Amino acid sequence: MHANYIAGQWAEGPSQRSNINPSDTRDQIGRYAQADLNQVEQAIEAAHTGAPAWGLSSPQQRADVLDKIGSEILARKEEFGELLSREEGKTRPEGIGEFARAGAIFKFFAQEALRLRGDKLASVRPGLEVEVTREPIGVVGLITPWNFPAAIPAWKIAPALAYGNAVVFKPAELVPGSAWAISEIISRSGLPAGVFNLVMGPGSVVGQALLSDARIDGLSFTGSEGTGARIAQAAVQRGAKFQLEMGGKNPCVVLDDADLDTAVNCVVQSAFFSTGQRCTAASRIIVQKSIYAQFLERLAAATRSLRVGHALAADTQIGPVVDESQLAQDLHYIAMAKAEGARHICGGEQLKADTPGHFLSPALFADCDNRMQHCQEEIFGPVASVIPADNYEHALSLANDTPFGLSSGICTTSLKHATHFKRHAQAGMVMVNVPTAGVDYHVPFGGRKASSMGSREQGTYAAEFFTTVKTTYLQA
Ligand code: NAD
């Protein structure tokens, strides 16, 4: 039984939830406490009580705590990577890679705790000095999705603590194992009681309770658009700070001057790796007509060759879909693509394996029209739609013709087109000759339009959300 962590103590919940392996649904990874409103209340109160002293703690204390957490995560990345693959379905290298990234993020923000800068300016009024400083915002509620169960918690918890905030952390109910493992390390890191609290449980109860509580000064959320809209509404109503990272419908443009090996590799990785369950996955593959047939043939061959299977099997490239309801959503959109007249090239079938799991072959559709519903809505599965484009200008306009704006990719050897695309792609992240998914941990992450709201996560830009600016005027 894995308990919640509240006010420096492990607290069993009134109920429990099983964590099931999507590669083998007979495999129960563990039982995890589910908080009720009473426990959420205790966690919020503990954070509220712990925040002032932590906010005034020395940067060295915060750096030491974060560095210790990061070091242990890195030292145990193989063990935790396997746990992540077991609970979420990413392949083992992807699971280990995600924990390596989580560890690196803690170590990065350990150093950032020492680097929080201010400004000192001369006033326009004689004899006055002006200082601009940053302070923690207080208590933050961190709500995370299931698809990056280690990296996303890390990139919220680490800056929150580095900049002196107290945390109430609510991970996704589907994958509590990685979140619990990180929390267990945090519980031994030397943080004062109450500064970090873990409350597991359903979004509709535990998450919802964080939205309306006046003691929570900021909400940092990653997840679906629908939940994000609720959070924004609740935060605006009571004047709390908020930051939302949501869905994507990311394009990958392939021009006729692209290196085709690079382009096929970019598309396959962007669309299908991590079972397409990445907010930065490419699902609209926009291909210039002059190479359309040739490129499609190579992409189809590469897609058919992908090995789908148990996430922990050595030769697996694509693990299972995370659960039954996501599988149903994927199959729904695959049926929709067929009904909308997209040409089915391959995949999209449920597969039987040695273990009972949610296996789906990567689905490729061609001759799609960007206005089709399945080309406008986020599927969040291994489904790619190839859309023909007349020329570069047409491809760019198709790439931007989406409600979302997270990641936008292009494969080209033309400096002119790459440079123009960098400037004109309506997305928070632009990828030239690299997959749309796969980002560094020390630079900003986030999108535009319906994909994001509020300031950026990661890197030094994380300070925008997790601190508040004070301007002081002083006459000596
Ligand atoms: P989700 O919105 O269903 O859940 C996200 C979190 O919100 C979970 O912890 C959930 O319990 C909680 N939640 C649900 N209802 C809530 C409520 N009423 N109040 C408060 N919290 C509530 O999303 P998901 O299915 O876990 O994740 C998939 C989505 O996340 C996709 O849309 C994907 O694109 C998006 N995502 C975005 C990014 C990004 O950085 N842009 C990264 C990863 C995933």
XYZ file of C-alpha atoms and ligand atoms in Angstrom, residues 143-148 152 155 170-173 201-204 207-208 211 221-225 227 230-231 245-248 279 378 380 406 445 451, ligand 1:
81
model
C -1.806 18.720 -11.316
C -0.198 16.362 -13.827
C -1.287 13.983 -16.638
C -0.511 10.305 -17.159
C 1.639 10.448 -20.259
C 4.871 11.746 -18.667
C 6.148 16.568 -15.867
C 9.454 20.083 -14.109
C -1.819 15.676 -7.381
C -0.567 13.174 -9.965
C -2.715 11.437 -12.595
C -4.755 8.620 -11.087
C -6.885 10.416 -6.157
C -9.456 11.298 -8.800
C -9.349 14.642 -10.557
C -13.025 15.218 -9.893
C -7.950 17.946 -8.227
C -11.203 19.848 -8.032
C -9.033 24.740 -7.593
C -1.612 22.127 -14.754
C -0.766 19.835 -17.643
C -3.511 17.773 -19.214
C -6.490 17.995 -21.520
C -8.121 21.146 -22.819
C -9.809 20.192 -17.574
C -12.112 24.444 -15.702
C -8.897 25.324 -13.960
C -0.176 23.112 -20.805
C -2.736 21.212 -22.887
C -3.211 19.372 -26.133
C -1.654 19.474 -29.570
C 1.403 16.222 -26.485
C -6.220 15.550 -30.738
C -3.422 11.038 -28.514
C 2.439 23.359 -29.381
C 8.574 24.321 -23.009
C -2.236 24.392 -26.374
P -6.730 15.111 -17.971
O -7.097 16.544 -18.196
O -7.802 14.110 -18.024
O -6.040 14.929 -16.542
C -4.906 15.694 -16.184
C -4.910 15.839 -14.667
O -6.023 16.642 -14.286
C -5.058 14.509 -13.921
O -4.253 14.533 -12.768
C -6.537 14.519 -13.547
O -6.825 13.734 -12.421
C -6.748 15.986 -13.262
N -8.149 16.411 -13.288
C -9.180 15.860 -13.984
N -10.331 16.525 -13.720
C -10.007 17.523 -12.870
C -10.765 18.564 -12.238
N -12.077 18.702 -12.426
N -10.112 19.415 -11.437
C -8.780 19.307 -11.235
N -8.027 18.336 -11.776
C -8.632 17.459 -12.590
O -5.551 14.778 -19.004
P -4.841 13.362 -19.228
O -5.782 12.498 -19.985
O -4.243 12.866 -17.971
O -3.624 13.767 -20.167
C -3.687 13.796 -21.547
C -3.745 15.220 -22.033
O -2.619 15.944 -21.535
C -3.654 15.343 -23.531
O -4.580 16.302 -23.990
C -2.232 15.854 -23.760
O -2.035 16.569 -24.953
C -2.041 16.711 -22.570
N -0.623 16.950 -22.306
C -0.119 18.190 -22.552
C 1.226 18.459 -22.353
C 1.773 19.827 -22.600
O 2.787 20.156 -22.014
N 1.154 20.640 -23.451
C 2.060 17.450 -21.874
C 1.515 16.193 -21.643
C 0.161 15.957 -21.849
